[in-house]
PDB file of C-alpha atoms in Angstrom:
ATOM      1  CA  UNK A   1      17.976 -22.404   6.449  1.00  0.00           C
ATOM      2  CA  UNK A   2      19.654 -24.785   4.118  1.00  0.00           C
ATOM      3  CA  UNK A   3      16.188 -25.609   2.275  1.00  0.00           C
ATOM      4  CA  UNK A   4      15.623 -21.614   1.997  1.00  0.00           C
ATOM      5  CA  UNK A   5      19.273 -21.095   0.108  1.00  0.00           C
ATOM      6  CA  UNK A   6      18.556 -23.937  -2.514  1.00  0.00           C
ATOM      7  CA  UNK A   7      15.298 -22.191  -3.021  1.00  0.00           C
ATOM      8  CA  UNK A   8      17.126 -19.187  -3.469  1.00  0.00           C
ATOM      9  CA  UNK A   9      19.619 -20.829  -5.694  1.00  0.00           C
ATOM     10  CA  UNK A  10      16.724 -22.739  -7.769  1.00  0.00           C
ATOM     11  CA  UNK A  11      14.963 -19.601  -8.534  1.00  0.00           C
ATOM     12  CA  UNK A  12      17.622 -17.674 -10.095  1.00  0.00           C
ATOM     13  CA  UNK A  13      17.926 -20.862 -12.451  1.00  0.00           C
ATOM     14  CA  UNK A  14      14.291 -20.260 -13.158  1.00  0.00           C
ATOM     15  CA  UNK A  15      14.314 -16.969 -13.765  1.00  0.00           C
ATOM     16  CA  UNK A  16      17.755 -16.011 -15.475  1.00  0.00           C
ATOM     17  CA  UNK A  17      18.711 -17.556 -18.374  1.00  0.00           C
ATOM     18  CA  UNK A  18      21.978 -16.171 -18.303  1.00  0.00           C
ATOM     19  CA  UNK A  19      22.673 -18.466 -15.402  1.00  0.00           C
ATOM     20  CA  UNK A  20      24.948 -21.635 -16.092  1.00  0.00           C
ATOM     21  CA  UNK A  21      25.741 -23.164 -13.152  1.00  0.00           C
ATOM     22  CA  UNK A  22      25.502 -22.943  -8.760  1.00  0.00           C
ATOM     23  CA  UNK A  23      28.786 -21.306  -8.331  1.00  0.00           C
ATOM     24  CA  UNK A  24      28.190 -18.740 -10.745  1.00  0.00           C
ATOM     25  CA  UNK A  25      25.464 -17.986  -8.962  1.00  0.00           C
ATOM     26  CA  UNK A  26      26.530 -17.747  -5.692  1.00  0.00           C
ATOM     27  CA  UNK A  27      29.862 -15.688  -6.794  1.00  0.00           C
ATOM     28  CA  UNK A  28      28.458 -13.211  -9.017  1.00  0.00           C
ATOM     29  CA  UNK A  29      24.628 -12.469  -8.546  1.00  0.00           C
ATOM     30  CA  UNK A  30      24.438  -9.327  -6.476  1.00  0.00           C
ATOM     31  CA  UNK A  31      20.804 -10.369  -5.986  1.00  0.00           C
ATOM     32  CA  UNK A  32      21.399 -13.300  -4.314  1.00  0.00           C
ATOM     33  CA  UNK A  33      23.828 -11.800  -1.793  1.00  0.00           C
ATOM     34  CA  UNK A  34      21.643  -8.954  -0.734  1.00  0.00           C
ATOM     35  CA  UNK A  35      18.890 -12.087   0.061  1.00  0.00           C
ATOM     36  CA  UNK A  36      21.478 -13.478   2.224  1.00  0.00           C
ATOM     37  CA  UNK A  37      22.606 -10.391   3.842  1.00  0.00           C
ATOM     38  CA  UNK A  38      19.309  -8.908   4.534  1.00  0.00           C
ATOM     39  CA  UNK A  39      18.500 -12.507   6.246  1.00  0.00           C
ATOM     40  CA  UNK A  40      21.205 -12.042   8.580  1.00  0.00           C
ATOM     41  CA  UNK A  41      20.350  -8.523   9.335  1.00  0.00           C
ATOM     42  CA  UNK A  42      16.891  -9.462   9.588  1.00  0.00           C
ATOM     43  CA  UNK A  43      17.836 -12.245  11.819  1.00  0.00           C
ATOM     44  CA  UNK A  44      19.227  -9.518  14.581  1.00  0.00           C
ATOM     45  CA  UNK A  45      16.917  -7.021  14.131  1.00  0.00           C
ATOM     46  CA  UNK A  46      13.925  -9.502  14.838  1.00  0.00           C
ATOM     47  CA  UNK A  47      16.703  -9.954  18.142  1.00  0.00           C
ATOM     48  CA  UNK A  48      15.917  -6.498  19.149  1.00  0.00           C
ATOM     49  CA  UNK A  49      19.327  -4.962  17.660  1.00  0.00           C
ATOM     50  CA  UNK A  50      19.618  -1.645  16.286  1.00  0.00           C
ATOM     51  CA  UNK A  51      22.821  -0.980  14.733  1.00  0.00           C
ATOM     52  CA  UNK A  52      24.629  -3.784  13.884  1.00  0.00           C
ATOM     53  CA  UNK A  53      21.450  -4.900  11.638  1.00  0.00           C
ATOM     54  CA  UNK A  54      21.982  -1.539  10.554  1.00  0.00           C
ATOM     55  CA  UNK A  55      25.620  -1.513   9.490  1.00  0.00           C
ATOM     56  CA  UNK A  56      25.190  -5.411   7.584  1.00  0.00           C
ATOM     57  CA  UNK A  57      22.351  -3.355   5.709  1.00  0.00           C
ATOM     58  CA  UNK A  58      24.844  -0.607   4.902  1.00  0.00           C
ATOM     59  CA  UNK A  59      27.074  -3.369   3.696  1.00  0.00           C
ATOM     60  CA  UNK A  60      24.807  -4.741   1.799  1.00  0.00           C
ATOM     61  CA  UNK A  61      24.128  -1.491  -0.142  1.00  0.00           C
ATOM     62  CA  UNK A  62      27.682  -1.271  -0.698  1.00  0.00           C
ATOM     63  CA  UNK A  63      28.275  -4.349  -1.826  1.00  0.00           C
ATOM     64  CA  UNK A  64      25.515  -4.967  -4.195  1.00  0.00           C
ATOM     65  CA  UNK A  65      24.007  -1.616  -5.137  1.00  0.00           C
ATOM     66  CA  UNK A  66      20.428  -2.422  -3.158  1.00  0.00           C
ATOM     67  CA  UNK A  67      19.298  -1.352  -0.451  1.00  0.00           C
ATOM     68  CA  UNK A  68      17.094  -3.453   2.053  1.00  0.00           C
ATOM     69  CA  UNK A  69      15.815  -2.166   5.600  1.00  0.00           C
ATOM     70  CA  UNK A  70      16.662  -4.815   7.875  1.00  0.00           C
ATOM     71  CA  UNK A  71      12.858  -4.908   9.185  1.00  0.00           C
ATOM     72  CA  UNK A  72      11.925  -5.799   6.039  1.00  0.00           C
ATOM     73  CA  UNK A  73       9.802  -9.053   5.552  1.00  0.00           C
ATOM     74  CA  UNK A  74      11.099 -11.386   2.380  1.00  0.00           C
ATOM     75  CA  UNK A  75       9.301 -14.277   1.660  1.00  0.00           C
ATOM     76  CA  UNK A  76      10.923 -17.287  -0.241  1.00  0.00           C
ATOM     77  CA  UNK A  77      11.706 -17.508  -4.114  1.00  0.00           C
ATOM     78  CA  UNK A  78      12.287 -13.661  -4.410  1.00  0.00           C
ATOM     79  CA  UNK A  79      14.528 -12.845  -6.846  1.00  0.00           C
ATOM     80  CA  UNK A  80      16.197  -9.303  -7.333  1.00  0.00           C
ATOM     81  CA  UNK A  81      17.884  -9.355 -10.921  1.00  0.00           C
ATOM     82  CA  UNK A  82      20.772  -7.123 -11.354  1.00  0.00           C
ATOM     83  CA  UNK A  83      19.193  -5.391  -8.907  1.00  0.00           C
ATOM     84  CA  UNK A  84      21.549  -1.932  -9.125  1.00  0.00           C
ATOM     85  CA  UNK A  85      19.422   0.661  -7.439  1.00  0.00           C
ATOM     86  CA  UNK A  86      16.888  -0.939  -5.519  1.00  0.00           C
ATOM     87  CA  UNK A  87      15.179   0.068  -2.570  1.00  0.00           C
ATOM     88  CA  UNK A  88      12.826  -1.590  -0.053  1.00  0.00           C
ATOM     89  CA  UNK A  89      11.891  -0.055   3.043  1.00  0.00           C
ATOM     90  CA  UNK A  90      11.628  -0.855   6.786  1.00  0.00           C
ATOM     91  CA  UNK A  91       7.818  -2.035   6.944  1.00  0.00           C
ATOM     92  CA  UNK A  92       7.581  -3.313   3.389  1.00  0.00           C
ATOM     93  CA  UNK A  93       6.444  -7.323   3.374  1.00  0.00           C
ATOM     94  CA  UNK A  94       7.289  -9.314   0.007  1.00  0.00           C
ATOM     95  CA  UNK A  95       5.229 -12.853  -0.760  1.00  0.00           C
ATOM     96  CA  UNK A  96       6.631 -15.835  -2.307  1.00  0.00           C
ATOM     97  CA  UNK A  97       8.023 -16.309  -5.827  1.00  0.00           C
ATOM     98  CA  UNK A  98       8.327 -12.318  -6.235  1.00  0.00           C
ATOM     99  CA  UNK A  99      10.377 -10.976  -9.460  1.00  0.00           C
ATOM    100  CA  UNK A 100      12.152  -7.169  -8.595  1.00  0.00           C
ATOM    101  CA  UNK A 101      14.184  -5.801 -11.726  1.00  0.00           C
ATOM    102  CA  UNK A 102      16.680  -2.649 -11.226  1.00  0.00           C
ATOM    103  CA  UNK A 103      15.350   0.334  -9.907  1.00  0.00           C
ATOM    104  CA  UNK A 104      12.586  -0.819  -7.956  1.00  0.00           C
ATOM    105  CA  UNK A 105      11.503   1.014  -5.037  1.00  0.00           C
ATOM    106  CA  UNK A 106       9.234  -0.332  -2.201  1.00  0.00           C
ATOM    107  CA  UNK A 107       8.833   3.075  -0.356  1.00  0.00           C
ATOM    108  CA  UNK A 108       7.397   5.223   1.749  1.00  0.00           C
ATOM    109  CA  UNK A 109       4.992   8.365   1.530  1.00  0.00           C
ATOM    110  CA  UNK A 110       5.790  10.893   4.246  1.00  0.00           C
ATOM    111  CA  UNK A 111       7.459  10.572   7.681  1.00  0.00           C
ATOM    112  CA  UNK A 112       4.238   9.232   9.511  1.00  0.00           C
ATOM    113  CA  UNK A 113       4.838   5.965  12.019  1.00  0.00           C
ATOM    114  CA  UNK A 114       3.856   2.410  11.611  1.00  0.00           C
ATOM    115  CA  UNK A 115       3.268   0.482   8.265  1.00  0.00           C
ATOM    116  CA  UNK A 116       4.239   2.689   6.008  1.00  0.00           C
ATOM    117  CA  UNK A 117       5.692   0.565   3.322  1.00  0.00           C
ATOM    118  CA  UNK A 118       3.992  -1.668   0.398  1.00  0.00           C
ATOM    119  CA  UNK A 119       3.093  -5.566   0.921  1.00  0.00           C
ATOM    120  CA  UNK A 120       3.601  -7.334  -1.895  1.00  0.00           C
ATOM    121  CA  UNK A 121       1.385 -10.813  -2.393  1.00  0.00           C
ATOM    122  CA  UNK A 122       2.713 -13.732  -4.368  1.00  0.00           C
ATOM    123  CA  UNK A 123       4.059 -14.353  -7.620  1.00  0.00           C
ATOM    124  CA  UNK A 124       4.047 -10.750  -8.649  1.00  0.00           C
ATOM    125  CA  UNK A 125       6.676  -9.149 -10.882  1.00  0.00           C
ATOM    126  CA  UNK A 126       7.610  -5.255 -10.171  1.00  0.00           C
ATOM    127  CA  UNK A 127       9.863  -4.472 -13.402  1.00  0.00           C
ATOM    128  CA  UNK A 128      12.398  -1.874 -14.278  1.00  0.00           C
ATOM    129  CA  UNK A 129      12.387   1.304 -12.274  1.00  0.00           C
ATOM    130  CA  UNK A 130       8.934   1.006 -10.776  1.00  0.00           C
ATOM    131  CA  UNK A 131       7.351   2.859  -7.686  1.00  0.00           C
ATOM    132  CA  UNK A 132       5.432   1.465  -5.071  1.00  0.00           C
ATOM    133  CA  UNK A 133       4.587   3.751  -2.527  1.00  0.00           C
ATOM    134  CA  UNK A 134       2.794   3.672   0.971  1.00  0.00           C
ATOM    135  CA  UNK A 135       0.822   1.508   2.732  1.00  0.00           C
ATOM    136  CA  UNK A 136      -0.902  -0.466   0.415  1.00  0.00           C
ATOM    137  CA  UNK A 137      -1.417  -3.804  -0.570  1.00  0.00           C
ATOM    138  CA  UNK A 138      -0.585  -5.363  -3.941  1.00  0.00           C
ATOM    139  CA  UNK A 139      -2.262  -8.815  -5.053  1.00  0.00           C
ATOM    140  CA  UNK A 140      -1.362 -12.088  -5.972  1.00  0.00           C
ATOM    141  CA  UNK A 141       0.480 -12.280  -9.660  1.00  0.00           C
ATOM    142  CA  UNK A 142       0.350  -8.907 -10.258  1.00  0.00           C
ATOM    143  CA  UNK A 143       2.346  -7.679 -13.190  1.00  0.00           C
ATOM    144  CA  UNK A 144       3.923  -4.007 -12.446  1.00  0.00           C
ATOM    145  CA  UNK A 145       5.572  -2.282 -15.833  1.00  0.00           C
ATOM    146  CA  UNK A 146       8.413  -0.505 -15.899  1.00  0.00           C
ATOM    147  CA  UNK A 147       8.587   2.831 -14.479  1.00  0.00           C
ATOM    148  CA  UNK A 148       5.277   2.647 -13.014  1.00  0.00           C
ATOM    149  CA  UNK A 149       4.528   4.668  -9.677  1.00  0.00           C
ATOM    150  CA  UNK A 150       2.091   2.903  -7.664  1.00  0.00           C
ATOM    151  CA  UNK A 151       0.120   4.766  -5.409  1.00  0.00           C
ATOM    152  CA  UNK A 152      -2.857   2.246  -4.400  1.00  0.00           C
ATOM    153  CA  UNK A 153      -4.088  -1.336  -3.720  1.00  0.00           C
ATOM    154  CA  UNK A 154      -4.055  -3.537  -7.040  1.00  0.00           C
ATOM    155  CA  UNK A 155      -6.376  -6.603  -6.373  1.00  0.00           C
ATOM    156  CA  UNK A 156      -4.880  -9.839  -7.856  1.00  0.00           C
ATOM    157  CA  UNK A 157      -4.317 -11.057 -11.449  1.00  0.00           C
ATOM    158  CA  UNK A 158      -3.877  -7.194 -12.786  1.00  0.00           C
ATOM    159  CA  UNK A 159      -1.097  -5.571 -14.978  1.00  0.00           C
ATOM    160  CA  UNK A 160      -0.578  -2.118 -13.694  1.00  0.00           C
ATOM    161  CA  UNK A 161       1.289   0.703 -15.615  1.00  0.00           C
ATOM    162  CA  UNK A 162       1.887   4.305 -16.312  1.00  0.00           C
ATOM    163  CA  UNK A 163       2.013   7.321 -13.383  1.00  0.00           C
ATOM    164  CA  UNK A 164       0.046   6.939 -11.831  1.00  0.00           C
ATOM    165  CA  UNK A 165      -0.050   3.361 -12.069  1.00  0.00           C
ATOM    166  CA  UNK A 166      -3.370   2.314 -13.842  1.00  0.00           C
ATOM    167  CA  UNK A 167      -4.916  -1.456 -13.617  1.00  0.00           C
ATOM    168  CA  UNK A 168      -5.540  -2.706 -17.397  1.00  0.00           C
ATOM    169  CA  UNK A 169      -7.271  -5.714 -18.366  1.00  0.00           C
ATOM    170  CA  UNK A 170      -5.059  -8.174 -19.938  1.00  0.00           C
ATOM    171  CA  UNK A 171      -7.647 -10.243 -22.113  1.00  0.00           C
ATOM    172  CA  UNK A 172      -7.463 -13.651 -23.222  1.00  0.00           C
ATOM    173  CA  UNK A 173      -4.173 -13.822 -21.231  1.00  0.00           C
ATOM    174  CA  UNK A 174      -3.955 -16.397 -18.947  1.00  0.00           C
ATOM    175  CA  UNK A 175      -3.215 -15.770 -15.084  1.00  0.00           C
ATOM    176  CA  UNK A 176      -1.761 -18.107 -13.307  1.00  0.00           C
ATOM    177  CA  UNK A 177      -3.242 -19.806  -9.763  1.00  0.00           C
ATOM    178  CA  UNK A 178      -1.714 -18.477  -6.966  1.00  0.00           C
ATOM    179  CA  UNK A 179       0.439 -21.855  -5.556  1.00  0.00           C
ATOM    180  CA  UNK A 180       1.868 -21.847  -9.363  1.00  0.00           C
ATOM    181  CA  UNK A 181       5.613 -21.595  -8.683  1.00  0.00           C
ATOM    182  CA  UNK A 182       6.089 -20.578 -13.015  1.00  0.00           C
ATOM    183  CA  UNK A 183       6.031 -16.346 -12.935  1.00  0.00           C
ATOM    184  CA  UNK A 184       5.256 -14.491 -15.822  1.00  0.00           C
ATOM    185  CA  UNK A 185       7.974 -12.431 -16.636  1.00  0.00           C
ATOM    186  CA  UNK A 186       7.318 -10.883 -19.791  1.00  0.00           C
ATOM    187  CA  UNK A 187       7.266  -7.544 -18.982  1.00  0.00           C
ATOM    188  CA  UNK A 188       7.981  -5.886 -22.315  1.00  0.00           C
ATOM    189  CA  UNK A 189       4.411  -6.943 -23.342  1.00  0.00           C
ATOM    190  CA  UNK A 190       2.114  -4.648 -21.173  1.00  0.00           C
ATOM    191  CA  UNK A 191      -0.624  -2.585 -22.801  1.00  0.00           C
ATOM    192  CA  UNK A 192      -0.952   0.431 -23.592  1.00  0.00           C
ATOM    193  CA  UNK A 193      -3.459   3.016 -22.154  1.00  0.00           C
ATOM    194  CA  UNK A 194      -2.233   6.111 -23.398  1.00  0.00           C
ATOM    195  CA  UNK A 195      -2.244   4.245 -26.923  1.00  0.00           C
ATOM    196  CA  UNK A 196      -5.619   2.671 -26.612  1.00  0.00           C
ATOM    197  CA  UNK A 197      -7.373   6.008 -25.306  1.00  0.00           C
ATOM    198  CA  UNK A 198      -6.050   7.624 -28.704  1.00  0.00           C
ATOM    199  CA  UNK A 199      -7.472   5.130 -30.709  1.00  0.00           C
ATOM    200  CA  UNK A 200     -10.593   5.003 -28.932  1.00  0.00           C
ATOM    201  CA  UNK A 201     -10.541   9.084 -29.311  1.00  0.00           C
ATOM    202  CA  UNK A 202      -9.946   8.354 -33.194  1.00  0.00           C
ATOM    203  CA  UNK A 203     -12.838   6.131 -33.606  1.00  0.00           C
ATOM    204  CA  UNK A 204     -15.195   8.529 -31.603  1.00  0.00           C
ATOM    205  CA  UNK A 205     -13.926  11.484 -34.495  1.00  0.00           C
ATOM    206  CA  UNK A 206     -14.388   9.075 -37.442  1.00  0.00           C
ATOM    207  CA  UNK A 207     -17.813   8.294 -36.504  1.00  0.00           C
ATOM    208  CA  UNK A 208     -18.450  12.263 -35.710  1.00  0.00           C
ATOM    209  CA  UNK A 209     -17.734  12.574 -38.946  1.00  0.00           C
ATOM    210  CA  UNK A 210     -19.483   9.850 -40.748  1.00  0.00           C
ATOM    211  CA  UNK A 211     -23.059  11.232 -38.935  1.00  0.00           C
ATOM    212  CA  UNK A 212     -21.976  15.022 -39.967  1.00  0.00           C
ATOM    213  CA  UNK A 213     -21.665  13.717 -43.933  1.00  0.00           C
ATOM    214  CA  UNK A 214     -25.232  11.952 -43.552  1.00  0.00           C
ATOM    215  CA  UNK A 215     -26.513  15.224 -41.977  1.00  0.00           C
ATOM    216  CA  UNK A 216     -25.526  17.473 -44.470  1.00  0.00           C
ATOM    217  CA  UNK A 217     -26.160  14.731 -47.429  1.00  0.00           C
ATOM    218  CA  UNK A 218     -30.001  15.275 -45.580  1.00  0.00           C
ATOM    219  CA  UNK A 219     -29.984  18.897 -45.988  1.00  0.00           C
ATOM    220  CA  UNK A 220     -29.024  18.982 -49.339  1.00  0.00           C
ATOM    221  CA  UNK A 221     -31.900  16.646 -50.391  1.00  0.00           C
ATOM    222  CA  UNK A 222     -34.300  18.802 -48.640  1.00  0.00           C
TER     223      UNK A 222
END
């Protein structure tokens, strides 16, 4: 237990430059208490308990602003920064070393039974306001951008974004192995889809036009 709350403490170092020193940490990152809360609710649910899990979760959500389903599996190094709004549901499993910004949902799809929830792999960073949704499995460092809504499996080393969430290759950028403990959080520099389809549209029209020059440049020689 100890070992897990200086892991939780060390990655909010990592992570957060804003951080300055431990009891900082532990008296004002609303991340860091929902981790400890949702531990102890988890810790009774896995008891078979029903509603006092329940009512430390409600706390939680009070307390902090996120909201964590006491069934839920977190792994160790996950980090929830600021963390206002966040939502992760009942069957939803989280790896190690996992980055959540504000807003993130880890939800559901309809009201069927089971594992219904996303599982989340290793060093993978879900940014601002991003939606994953359902049963489906998200690799190992996986980049998510903001206000993405994820809908189905991303194999590992991908950056997903736009609605519905779209895998782009990030060239030349390195990914790191999966036992790497150093997360990529730079997610204000995904590509752009929309912006690269346009372009590619543009190119298409320029060449159009180019061949439609050298036909009529033909018929007027003739």
């Amino acid at each position: 237990m100890w070992r897990q709350l200086r892991r939780d403490i060390q990655v909010i170092f990592e992570r957060d430059p804003a951080a300055k020193n431990i009891l900082e940490v532990i008296l004002c990152y609303p991340g860091f208490h929902a981790i400890l809360l949702h531990r102890l609710a988890h810790f009774f649910y896995r008891k078979g308990l029903v509603l006092l899990p329940r009512l430390i979760s409600q706390l939680n959500r009070f307390l902090t602003g996120i909201e964590i389903h006491p069934g839920a599996k977190i792994g160790e190094g996950v980090f929830i920064d600021h963390g206002m709004g966040v939502v992760i549901g009942e069957t939803a499993e989280i790896g190690n070393n996992v980055t959540l910004y504000q807003g993130v949902t880890l939800g559901g799809t309809g009201k069927e039974k089971g594992k219904r929830h996303p599982t989340i792999g290793n060093n993978v960073v879900i940014s601002t306001g991003a939606k994953v949704l359902g049963n489906i499995r998200i690799g190992d460092n996986v980049k998510i951008g903001a206000g993405s809504v994820v809908l189905r499996d991303v194999p590992p080393n991908c950056t997903v974004v736009g609605v519905p969430g779209k895998v782009v290759v990030r060239n030349g950028r390195k990914v790191a192995d999966a036992d790497v403990t150093e997360i990529d959080l730079r997610h204000d520099e995904l590509p752009d889809p929309v912006a690269e389809m346009f372009i590619c549209l543009q190119r298409k029209i320029e060449r159009l036009e180019r061949r439609i020059e050298e036909l009529e440049g033909e018929r007027f020689c003739r």
